[in-house]
Coordinates of C-alpha atoms and ligand atoms in Angstrom, one line a residue:
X14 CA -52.6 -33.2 -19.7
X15 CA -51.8 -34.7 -23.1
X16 CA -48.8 -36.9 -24.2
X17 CA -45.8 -35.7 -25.6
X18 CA -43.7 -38.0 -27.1
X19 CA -39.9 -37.8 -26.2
X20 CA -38.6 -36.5 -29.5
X21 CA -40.6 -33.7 -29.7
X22 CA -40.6 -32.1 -26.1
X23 CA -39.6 -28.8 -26.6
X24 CA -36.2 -27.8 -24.5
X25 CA -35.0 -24.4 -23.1
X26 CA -31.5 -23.8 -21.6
X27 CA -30.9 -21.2 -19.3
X28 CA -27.6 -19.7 -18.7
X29 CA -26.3 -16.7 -16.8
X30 CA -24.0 -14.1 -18.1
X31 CA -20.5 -14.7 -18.2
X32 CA -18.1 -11.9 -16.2
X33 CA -14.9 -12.3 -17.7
X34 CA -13.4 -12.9 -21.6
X35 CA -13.0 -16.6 -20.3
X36 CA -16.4 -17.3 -18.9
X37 CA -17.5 -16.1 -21.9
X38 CA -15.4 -18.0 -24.3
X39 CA -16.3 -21.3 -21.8
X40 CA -20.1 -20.3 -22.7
X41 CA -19.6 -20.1 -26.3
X42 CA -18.4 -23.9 -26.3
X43 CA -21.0 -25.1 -23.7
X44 CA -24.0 -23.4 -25.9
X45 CA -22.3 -25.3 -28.8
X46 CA -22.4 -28.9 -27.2
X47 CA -25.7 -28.1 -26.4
X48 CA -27.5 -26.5 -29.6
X49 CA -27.6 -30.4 -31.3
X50 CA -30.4 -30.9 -28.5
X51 CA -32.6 -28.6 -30.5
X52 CA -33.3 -26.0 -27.8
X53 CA -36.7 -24.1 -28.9
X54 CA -34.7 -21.0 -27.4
X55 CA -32.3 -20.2 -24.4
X56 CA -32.8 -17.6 -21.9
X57 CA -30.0 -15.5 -20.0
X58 CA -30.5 -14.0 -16.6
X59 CA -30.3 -10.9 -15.7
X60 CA -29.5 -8.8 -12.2
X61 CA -31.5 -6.7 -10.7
X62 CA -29.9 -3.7 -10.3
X63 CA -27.8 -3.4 -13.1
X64 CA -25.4 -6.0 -12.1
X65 CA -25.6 -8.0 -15.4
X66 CA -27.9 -6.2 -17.9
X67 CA -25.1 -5.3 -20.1
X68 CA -23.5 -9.1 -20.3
X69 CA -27.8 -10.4 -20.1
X70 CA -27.8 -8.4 -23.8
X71 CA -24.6 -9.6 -25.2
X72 CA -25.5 -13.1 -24.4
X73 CA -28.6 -12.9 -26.1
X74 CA -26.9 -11.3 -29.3
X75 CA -24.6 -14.2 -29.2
X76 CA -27.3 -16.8 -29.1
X77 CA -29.6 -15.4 -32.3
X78 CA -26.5 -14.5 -34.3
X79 CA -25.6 -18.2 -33.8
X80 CA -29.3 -18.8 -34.8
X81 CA -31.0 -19.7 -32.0
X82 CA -34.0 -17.9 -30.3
X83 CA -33.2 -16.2 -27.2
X84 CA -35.0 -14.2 -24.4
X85 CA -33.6 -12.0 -22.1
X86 CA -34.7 -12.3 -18.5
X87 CA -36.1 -8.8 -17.6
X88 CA -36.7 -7.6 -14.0
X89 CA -39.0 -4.8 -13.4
X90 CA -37.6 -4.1 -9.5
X91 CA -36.1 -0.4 -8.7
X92 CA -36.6 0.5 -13.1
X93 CA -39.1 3.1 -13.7
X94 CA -41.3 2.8 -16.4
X95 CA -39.4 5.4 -19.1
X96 CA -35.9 3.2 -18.3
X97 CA -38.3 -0.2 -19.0
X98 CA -40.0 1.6 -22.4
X99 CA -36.5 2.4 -23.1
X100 CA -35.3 -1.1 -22.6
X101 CA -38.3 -2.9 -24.7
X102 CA -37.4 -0.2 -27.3
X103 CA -34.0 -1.6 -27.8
X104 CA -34.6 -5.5 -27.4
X105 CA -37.6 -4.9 -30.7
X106 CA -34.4 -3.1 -32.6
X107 CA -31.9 -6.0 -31.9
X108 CA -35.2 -8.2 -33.6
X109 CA -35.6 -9.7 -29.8
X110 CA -39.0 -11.6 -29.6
X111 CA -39.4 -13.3 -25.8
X112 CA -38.8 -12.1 -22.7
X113 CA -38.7 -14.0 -19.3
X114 CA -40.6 -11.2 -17.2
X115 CA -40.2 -11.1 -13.7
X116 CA -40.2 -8.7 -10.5
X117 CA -37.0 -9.7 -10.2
X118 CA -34.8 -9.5 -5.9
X119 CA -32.7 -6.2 -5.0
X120 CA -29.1 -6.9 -4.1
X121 CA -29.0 -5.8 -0.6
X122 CA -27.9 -2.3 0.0
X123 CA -29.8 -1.2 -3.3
X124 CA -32.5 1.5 -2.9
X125 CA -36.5 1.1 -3.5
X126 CA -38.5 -0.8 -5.5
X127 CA -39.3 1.1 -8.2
X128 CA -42.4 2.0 -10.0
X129 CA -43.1 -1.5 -10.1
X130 CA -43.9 -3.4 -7.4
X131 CA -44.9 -7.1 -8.9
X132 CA -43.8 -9.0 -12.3
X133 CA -48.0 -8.8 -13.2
X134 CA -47.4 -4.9 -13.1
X135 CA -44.5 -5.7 -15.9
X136 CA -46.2 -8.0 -17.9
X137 CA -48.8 -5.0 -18.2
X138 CA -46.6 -2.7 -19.2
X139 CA -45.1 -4.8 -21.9
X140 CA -48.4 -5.5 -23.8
X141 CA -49.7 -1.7 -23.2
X142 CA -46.5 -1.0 -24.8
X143 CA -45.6 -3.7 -27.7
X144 CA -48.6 -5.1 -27.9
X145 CA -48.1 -9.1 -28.7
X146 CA -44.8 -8.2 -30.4
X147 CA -43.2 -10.4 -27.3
X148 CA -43.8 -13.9 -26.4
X149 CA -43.7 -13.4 -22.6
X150 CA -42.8 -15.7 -19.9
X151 CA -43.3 -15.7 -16.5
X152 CA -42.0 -17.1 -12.9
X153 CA -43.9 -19.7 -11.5
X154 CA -43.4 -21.4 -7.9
X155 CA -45.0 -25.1 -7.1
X156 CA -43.5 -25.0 -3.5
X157 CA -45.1 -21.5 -3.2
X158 CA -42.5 -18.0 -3.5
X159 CA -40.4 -17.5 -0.8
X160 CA -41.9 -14.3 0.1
X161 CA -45.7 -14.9 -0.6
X162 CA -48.5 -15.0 2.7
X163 CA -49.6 -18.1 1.8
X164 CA -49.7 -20.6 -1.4
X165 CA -53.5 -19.2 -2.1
X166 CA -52.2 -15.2 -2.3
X167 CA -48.7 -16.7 -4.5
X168 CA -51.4 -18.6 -6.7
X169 CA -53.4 -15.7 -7.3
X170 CA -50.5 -13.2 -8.1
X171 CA -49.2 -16.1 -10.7
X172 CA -53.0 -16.0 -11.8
X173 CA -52.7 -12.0 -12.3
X174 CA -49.4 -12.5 -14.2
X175 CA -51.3 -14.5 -16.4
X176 CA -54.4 -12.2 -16.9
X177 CA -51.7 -9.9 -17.9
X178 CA -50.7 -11.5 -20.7
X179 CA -48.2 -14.0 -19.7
X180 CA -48.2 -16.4 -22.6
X181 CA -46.1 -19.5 -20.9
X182 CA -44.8 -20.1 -17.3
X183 CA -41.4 -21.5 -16.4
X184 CA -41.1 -22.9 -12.9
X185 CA -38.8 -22.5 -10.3
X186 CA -37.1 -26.0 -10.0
X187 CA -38.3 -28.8 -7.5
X188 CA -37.7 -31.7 -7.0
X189 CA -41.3 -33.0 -5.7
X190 CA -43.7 -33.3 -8.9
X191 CA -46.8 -33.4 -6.5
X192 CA -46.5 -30.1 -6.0
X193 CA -45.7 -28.8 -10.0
X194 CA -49.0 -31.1 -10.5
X195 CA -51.3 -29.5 -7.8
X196 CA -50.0 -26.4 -9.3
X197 CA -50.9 -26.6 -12.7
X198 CA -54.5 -27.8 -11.3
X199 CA -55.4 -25.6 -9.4
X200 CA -53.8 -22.8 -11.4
X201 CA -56.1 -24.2 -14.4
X202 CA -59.0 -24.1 -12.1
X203 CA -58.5 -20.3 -11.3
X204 CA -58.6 -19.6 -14.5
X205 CA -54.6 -19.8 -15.6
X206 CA -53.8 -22.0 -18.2
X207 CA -51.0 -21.2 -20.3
X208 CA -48.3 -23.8 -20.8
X209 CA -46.4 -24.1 -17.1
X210 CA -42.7 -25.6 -18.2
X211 CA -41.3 -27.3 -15.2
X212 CA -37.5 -25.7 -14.3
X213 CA -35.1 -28.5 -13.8
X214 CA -32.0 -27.8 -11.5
X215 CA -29.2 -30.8 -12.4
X216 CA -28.0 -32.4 -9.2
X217 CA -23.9 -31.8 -9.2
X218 CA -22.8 -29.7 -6.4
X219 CA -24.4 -30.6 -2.7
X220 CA -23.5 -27.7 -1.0
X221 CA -24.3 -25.1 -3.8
X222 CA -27.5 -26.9 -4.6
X223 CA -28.5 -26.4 -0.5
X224 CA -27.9 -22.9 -1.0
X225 CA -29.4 -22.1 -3.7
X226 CA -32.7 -24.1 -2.3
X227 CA -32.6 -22.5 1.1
X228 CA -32.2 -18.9 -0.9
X229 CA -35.5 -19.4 -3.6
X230 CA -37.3 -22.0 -1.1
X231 CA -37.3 -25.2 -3.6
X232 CA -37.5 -28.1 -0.6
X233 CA -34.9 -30.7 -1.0
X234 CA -36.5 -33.9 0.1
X235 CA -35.1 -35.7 3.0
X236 CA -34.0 -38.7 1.1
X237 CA -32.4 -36.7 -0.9
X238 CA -30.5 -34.4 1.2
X239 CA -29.6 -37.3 3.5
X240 CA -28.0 -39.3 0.5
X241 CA -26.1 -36.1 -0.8
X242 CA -24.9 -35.6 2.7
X243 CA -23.3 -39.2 3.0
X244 CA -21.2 -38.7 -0.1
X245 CA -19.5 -35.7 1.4
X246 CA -16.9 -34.8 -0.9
X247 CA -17.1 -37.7 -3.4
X248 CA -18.1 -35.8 -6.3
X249 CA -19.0 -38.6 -8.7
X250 CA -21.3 -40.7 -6.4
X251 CA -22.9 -37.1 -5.8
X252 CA -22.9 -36.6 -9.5
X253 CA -24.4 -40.5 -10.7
X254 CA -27.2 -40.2 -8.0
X255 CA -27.7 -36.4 -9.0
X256 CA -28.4 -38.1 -12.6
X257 CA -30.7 -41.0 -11.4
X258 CA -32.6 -38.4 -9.3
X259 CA -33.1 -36.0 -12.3
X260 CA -33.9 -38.4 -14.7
X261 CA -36.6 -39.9 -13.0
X262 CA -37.9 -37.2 -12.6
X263 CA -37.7 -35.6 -16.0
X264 CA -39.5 -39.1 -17.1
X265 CA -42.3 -38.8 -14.9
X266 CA -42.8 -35.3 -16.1
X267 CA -42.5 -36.3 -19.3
X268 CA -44.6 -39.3 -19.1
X269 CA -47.6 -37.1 -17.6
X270 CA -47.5 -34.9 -20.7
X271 CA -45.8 -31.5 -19.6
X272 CA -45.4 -28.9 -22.2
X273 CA -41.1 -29.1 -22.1
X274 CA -38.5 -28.9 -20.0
X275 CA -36.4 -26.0 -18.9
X276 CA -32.8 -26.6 -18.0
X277 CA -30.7 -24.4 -15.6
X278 CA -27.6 -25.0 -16.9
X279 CA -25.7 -23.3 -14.3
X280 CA -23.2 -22.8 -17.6
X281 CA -22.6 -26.0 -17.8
X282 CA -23.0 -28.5 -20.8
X283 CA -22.3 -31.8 -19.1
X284 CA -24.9 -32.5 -16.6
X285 CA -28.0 -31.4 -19.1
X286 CA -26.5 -33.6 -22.1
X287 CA -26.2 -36.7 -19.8
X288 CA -30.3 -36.2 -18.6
X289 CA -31.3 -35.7 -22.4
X290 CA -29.1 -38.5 -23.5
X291 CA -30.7 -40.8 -20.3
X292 CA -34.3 -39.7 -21.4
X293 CA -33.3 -40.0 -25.3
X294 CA -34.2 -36.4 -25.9
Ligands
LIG27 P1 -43.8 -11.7 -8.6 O1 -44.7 -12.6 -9.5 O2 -44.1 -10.3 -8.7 O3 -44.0 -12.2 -7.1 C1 -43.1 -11.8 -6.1 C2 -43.8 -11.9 -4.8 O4 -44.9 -11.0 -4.7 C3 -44.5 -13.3 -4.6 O5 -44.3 -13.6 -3.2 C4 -45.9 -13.0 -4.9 O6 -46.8 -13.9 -4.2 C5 -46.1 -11.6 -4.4 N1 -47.1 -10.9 -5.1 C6 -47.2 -10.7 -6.5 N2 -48.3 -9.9 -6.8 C7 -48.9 -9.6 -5.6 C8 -50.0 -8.8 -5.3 N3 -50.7 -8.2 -6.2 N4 -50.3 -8.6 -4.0 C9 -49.5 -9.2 -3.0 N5 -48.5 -10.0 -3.3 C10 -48.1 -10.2 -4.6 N6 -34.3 -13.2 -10.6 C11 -33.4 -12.3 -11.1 O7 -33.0 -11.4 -10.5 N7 -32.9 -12.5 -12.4 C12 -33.3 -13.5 -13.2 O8 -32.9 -13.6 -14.4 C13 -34.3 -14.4 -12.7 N8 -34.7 -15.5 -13.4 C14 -35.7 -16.3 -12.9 C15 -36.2 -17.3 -13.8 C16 -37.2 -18.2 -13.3 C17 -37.7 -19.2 -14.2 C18 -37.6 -18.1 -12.0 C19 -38.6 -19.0 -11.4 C20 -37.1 -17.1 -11.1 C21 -36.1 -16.2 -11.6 N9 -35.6 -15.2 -10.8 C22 -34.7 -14.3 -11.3 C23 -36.0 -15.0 -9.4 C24 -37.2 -14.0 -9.3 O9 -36.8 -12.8 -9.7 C25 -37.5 -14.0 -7.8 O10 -38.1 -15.2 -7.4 C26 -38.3 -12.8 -7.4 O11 -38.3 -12.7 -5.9 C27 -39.8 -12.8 -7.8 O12 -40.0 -12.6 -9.1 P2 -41.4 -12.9 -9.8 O13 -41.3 -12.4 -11.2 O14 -41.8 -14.2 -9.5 O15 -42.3 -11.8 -8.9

């Protein structure tokens, strides 16, 4: 990997979208204590399903007309492939230029998968579609999808997303930067090499952060988990360790060259101003 040096690491800020008038006026002001970092773009989530496409949209119209680049997330689960044309139609129109592609999860109760069955099958469709019009980014998993057989069958459908015509891979957060290494090998040495920006999850909320790890598999270490557990409720032990954790681990990443960083912001400005301010980003 080569050096980058810490001024010009390119950042990304994901956020999800807001439900109500409030949320979204709290987003507004988060996105603006966070645009002096210099993101290269943000990204906004969106729900399978139809649960948030409409607010996934608006939030991305927010972002450009504020004059930053922004990519909706775009999951191909339960769509068919005239509602996904349809879809790609509008984001060229609004002058959209990235999408995060993915499969995407069903919420439970909701019907079939679709006429697509993996995120490669989508990243297909896109460039048999639009051709390179979108810079397209795909899921990655260091600590292996939740779902997958085994890590060789997850690396080779992250090695068909990329054959597709993924152009950069952003990674489900971890905390263990063995495995993003190994993964970027051994990706490379079947063949995948795009960029692979490592996702990084800010430590601030114990229980929330166990969830969400047990739900997308991302291991929590024992020395971590251990520590979080012994501050029970004392939110700003959990929150200064959460920092050390996270910048330490940004560093190392940093220091071994990775092509950026990718911040879940969870909507929140605090946490991911505090890790760039640590790593002078
Ligand atoms: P895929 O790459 O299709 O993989 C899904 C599973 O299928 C894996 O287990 C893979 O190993 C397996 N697989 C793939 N191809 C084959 C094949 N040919 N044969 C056999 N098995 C195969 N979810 C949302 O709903 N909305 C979001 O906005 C969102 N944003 C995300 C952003 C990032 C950066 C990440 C890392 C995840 C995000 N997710 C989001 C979660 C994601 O949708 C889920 O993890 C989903 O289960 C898989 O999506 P994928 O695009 O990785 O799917």
């Amino acid at each position: 990997m080569t050096q980058s040096s810490s001024s010009s690491l390119p950042l990304s800020f994901e956020f999800f979208p807001p439900k109500t008038p409030e949320g979204a006026d709290k987003l507004t002001a988060v996105r603006q204590q966070l645009y002096p970092l210099g993101p290269e773009y943000c990204s906004v989530t969106y729900g399978a399903g139809g649960t948030t496409q409409d607010g996934t949209l608006q939030t991305v119209r927010a972002i450009l007309a504020e004059g930053f680049d922004a990519a909706p997330h775009f999951s191909c689960i339960g769509a068919t492939r005239a509602s996904v044309r349809e879809q790609l139609q509008q984001f060229q129109a609004e002058g959209i230029r990235r999408i995060v592609a993915l499969r995407g999860d069903l919420p439970s109760g909701y019907g079939g998968f679709g006429e697509f069955r993996y995120a490669s099958e989508l990243v297909a469709f896109i460039r048999e579609e639009t051709g390179r019009h979108f810079h397209i980014e795909v899921a990655a998993y260091p600590e292996m999808h939740p779902q997958a057989r085994n890590p060789q069958a997850d690396l080779q459908a992250y090695v068909a997303k990329v054959q597709a015509g993924a152009d950069v891979a952003l990674t489900q957060y971890f905390f263990n930067s063995d495995a993003y290494f190994r993964f970027v090998d051994e990706a490379a040495k079947a063949g995948a090499d795009i960029p692979v920006v490592p996702g990084i999850m800010p430590i601030t909320n114990s229980s929330q952060l166990m969830r969400f790890s047990d739900a997308c598999g991302a291991e929590i270490p024992r020395w971590i988990r251990t520590r979080l557990e012994g501050f029970g409720d004392d939110k700003a032990s959990i929150q200064a360790f959460g920092l050390e954790v996270i910048v330490d681990l940004c560093d190392q990443l940093r220091c071994a060259g990775v092509p950026g960083l990718h911040f879940y912001t969870m909507n929140q400005s605090g946490p991911v101003k505090a890790i760039c301010e640590q790593l002078g980003l």
